[in-house]
mmCIF file of N, CA and C in Angstrom:
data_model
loop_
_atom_site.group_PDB
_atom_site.id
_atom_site.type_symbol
_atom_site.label_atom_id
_atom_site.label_comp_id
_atom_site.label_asym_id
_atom_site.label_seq_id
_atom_site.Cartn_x
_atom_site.Cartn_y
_atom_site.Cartn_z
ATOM 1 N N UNK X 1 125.024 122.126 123.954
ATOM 2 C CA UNK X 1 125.671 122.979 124.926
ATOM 3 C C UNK X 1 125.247 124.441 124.729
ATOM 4 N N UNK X 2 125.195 124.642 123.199
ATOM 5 C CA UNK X 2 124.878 126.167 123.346
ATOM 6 C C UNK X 2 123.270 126.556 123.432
ATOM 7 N N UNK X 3 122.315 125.521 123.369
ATOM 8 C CA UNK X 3 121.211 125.600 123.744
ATOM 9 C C UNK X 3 120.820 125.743 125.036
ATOM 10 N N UNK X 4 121.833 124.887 126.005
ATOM 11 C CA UNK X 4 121.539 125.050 127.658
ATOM 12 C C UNK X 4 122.449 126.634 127.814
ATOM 13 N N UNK X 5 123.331 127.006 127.338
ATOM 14 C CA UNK X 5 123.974 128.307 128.219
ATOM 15 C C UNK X 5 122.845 129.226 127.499
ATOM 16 N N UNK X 6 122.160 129.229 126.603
ATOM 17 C CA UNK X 6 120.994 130.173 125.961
ATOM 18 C C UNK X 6 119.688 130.391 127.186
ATOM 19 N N UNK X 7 119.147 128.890 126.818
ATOM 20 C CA UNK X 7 118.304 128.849 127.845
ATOM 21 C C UNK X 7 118.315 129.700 129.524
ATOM 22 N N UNK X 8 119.331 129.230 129.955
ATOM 23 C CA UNK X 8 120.011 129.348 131.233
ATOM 24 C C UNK X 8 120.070 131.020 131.773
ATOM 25 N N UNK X 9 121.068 131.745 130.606
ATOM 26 C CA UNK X 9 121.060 132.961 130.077
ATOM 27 C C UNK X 9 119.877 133.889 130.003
ATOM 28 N N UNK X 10 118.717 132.963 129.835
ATOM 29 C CA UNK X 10 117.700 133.965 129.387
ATOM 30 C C UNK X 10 116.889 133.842 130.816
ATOM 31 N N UNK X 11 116.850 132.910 131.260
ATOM 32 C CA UNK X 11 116.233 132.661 132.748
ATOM 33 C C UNK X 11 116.964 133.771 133.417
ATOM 34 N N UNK X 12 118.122 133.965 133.522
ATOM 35 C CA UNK X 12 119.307 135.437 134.413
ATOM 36 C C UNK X 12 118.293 136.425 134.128
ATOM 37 N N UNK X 13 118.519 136.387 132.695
ATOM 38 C CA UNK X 13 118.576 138.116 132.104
ATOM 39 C C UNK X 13 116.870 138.258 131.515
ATOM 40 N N UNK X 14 116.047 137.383 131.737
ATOM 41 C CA UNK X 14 114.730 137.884 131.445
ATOM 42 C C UNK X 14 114.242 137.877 130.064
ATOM 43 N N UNK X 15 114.940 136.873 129.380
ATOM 44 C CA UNK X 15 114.738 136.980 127.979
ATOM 45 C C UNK X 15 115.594 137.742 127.110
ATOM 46 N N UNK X 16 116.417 138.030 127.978
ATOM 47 C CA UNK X 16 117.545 139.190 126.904
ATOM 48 C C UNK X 16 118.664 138.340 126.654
ATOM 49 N N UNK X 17 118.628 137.307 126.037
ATOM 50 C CA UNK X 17 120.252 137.018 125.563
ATOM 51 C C UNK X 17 119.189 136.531 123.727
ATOM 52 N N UNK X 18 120.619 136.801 122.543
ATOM 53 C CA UNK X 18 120.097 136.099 121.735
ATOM 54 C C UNK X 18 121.169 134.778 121.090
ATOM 55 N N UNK X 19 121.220 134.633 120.428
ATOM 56 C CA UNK X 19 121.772 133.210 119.578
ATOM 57 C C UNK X 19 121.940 133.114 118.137
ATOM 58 N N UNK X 20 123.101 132.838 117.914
ATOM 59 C CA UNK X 20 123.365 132.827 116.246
ATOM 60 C C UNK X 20 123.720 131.542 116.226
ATOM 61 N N UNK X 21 122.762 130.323 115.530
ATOM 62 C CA UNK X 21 123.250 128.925 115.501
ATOM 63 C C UNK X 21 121.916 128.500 115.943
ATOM 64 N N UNK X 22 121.562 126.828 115.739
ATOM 65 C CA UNK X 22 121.012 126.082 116.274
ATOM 66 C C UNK X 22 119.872 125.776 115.585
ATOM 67 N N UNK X 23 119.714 126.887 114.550
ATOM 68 C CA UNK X 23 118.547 127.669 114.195
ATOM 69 C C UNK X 23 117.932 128.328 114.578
ATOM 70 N N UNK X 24 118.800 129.103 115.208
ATOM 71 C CA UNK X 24 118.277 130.418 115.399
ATOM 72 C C UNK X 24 119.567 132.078 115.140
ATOM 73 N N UNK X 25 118.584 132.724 115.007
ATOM 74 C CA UNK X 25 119.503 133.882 114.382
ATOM 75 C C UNK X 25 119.022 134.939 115.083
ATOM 76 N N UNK X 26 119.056 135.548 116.112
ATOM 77 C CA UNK X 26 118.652 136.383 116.782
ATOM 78 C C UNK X 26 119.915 137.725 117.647
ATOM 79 N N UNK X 27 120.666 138.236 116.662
ATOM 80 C CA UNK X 27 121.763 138.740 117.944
ATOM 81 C C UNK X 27 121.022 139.524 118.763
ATOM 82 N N UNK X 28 121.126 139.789 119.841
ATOM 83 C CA UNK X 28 120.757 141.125 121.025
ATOM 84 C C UNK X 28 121.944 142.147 120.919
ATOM 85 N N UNK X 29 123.225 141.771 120.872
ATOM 86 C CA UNK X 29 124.414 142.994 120.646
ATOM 87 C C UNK X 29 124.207 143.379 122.036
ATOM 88 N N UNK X 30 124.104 142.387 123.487
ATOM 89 C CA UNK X 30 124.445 142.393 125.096
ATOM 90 C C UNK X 30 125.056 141.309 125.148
ATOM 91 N N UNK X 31 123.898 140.321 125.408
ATOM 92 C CA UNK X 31 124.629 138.911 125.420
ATOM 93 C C UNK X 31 124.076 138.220 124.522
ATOM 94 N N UNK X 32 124.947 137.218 124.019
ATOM 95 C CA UNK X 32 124.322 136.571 122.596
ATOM 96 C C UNK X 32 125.745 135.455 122.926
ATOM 97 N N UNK X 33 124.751 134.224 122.304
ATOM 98 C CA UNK X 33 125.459 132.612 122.364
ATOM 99 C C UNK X 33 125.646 132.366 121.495
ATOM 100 N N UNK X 34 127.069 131.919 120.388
ATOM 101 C CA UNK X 34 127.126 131.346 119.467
ATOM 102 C C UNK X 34 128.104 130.141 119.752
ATOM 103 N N UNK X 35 128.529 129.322 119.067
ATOM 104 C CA UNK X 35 128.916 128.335 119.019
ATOM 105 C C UNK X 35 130.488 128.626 118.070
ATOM 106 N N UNK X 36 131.568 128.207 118.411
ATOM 107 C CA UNK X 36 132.710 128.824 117.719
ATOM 108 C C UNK X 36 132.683 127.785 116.339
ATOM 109 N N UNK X 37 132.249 127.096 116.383
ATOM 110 C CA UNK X 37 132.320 126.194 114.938
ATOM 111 C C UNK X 37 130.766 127.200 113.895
ATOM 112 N N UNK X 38 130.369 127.841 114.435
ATOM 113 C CA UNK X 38 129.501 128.929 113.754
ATOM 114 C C UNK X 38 129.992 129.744 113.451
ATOM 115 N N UNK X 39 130.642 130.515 114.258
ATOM 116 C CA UNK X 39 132.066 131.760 113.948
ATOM 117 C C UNK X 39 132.724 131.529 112.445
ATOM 118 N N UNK X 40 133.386 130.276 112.928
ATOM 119 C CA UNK X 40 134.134 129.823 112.026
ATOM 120 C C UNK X 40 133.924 129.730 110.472
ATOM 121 N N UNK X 41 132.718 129.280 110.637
ATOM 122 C CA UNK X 41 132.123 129.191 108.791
ATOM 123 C C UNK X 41 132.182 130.483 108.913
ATOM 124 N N UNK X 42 132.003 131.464 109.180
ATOM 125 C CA UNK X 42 131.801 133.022 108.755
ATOM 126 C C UNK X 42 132.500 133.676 107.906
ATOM 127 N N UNK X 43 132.152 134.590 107.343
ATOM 128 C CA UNK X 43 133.388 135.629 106.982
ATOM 129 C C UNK X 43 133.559 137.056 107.569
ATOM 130 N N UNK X 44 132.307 137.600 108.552
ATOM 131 C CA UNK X 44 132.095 138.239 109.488
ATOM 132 C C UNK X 44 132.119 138.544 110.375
ATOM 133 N N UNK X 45 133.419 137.922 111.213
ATOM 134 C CA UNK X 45 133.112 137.394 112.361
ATOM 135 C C UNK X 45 133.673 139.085 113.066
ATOM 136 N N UNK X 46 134.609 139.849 112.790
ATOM 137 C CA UNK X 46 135.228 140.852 113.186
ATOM 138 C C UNK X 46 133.623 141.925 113.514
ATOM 139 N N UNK X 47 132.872 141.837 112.014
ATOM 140 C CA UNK X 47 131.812 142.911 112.280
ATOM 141 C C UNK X 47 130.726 142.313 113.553
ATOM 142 N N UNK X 48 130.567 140.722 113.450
ATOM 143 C CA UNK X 48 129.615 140.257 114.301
ATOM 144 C C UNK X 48 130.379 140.461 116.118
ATOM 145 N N UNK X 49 131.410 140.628 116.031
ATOM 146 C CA UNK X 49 131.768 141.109 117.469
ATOM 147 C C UNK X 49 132.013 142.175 117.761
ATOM 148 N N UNK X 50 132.157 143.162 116.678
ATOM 149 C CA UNK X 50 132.451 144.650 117.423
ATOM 150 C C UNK X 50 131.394 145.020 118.238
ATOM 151 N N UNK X 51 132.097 145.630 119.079
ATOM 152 C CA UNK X 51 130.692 146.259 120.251
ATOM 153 C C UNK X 51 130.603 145.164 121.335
ATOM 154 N N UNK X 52 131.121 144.277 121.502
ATOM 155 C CA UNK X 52 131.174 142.885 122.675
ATOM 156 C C UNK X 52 132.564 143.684 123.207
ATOM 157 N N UNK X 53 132.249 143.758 124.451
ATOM 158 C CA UNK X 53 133.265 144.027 125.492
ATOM 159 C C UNK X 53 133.802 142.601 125.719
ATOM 160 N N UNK X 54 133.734 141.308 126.083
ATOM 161 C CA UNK X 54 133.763 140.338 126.603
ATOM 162 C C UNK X 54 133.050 139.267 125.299
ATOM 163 N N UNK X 55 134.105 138.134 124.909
ATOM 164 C CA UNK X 55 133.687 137.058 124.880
ATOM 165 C C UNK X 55 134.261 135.872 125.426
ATOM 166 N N UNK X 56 133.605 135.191 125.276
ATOM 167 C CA UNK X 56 133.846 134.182 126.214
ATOM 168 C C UNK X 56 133.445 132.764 125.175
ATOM 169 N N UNK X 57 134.636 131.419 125.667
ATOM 170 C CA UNK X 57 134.888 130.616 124.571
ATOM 171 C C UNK X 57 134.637 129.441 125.498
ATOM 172 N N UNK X 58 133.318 128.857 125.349
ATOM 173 C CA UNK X 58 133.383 127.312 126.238
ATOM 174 C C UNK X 58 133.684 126.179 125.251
ATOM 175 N N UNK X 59 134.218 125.395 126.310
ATOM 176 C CA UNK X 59 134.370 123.992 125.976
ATOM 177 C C UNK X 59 135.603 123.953 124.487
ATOM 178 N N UNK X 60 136.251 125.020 123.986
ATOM 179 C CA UNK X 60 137.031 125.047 123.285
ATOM 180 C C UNK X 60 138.001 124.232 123.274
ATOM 181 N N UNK X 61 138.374 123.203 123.931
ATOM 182 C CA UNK X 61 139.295 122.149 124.263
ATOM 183 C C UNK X 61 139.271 121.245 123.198
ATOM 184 N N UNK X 62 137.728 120.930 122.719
ATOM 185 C CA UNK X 62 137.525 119.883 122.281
ATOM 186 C C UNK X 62 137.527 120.097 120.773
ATOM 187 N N UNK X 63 137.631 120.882 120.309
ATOM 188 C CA UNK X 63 138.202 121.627 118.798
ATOM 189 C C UNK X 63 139.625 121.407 118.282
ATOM 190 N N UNK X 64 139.323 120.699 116.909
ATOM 191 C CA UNK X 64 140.848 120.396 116.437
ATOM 192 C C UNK X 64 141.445 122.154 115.949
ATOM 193 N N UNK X 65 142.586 122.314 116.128
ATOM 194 C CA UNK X 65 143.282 123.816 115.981
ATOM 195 C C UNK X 65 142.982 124.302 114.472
ATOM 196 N N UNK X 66 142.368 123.404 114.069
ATOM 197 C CA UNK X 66 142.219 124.135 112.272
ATOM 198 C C UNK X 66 141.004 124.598 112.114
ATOM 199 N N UNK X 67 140.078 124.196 113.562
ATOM 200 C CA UNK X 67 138.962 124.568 113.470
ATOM 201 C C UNK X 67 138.812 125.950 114.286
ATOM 202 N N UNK X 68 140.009 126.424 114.529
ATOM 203 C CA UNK X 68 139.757 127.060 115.901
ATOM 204 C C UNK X 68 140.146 128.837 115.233
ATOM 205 N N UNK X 69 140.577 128.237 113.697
ATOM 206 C CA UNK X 69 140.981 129.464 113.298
ATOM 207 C C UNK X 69 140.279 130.407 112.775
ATOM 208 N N UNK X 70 140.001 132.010 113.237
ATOM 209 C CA UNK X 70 138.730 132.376 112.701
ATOM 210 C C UNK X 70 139.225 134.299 112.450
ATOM 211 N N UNK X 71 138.550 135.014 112.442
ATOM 212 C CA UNK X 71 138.892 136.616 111.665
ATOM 213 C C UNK X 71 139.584 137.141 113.305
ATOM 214 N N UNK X 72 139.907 138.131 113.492
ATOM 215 C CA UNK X 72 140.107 138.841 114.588
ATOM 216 C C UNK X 72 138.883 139.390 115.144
ATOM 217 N N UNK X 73 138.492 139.570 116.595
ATOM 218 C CA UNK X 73 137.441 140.073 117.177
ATOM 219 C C UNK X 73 138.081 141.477 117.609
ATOM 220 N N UNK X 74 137.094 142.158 117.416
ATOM 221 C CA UNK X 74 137.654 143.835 118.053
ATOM 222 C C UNK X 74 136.773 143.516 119.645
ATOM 223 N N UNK X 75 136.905 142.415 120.283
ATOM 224 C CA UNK X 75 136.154 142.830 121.779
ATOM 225 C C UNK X 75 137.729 143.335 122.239
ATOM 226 N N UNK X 76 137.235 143.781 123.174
ATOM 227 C CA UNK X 76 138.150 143.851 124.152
ATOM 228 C C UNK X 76 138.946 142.848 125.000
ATOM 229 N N UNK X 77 138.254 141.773 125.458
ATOM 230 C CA UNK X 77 138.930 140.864 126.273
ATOM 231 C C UNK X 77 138.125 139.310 125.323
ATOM 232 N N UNK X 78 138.759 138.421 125.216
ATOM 233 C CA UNK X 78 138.637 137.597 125.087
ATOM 234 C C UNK X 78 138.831 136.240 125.945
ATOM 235 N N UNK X 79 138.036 135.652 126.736
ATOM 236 C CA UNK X 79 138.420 134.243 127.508
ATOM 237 C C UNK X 79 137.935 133.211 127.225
ATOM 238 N N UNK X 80 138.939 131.842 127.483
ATOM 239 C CA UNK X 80 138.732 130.508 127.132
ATOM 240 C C UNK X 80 139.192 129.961 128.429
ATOM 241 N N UNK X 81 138.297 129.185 129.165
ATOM 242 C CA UNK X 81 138.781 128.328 130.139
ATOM 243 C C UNK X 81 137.629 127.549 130.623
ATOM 244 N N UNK X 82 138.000 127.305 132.100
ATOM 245 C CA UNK X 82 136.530 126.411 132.852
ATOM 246 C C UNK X 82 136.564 127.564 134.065
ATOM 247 N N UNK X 83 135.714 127.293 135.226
ATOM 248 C CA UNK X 83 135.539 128.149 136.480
ATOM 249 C C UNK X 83 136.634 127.624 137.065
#
């Protein structure tokens, strides 16, 4: 999943999104795809989001709640849903 919203992403934006996961480690600090079970192992996760106005949480449904627990993000808005 987080390989197709990467892909997809970069077709929009021209090569400008990056990815932490998958094997790959690339942030851009615009748009960047990670995977919340990546978050999660972290202990960084507060510094790896400052400066994100917007994140955004797909497919989070399917995560047991112990997995879901992770540092505080300083974005500004945070969303989890479908369209």
């Amino acid at each position: 999943m987080a390989d197709q919203w990467w892909s997809r992403i970069r077709e929009l934006l021209g090569g400008r999104a990056g990815q932490l996961g998958a094997g790959r480690s690339s942030l851009r600090g615009v748009v960047d795809v990670v995977t919340l079970q990546t978050l999660a192992r972290r202990q960084d996760v507060a510094g790896l989001t400052e400066g994100y106005g917007l994140v955004i949480v797909d497919e989070c449904h399917h995560l047991p709640a112990a997995a879901a627990l992770m540092s505080p993000s300083t974005a500004r808005s945070v969303r989890s849903g479908t369209r």
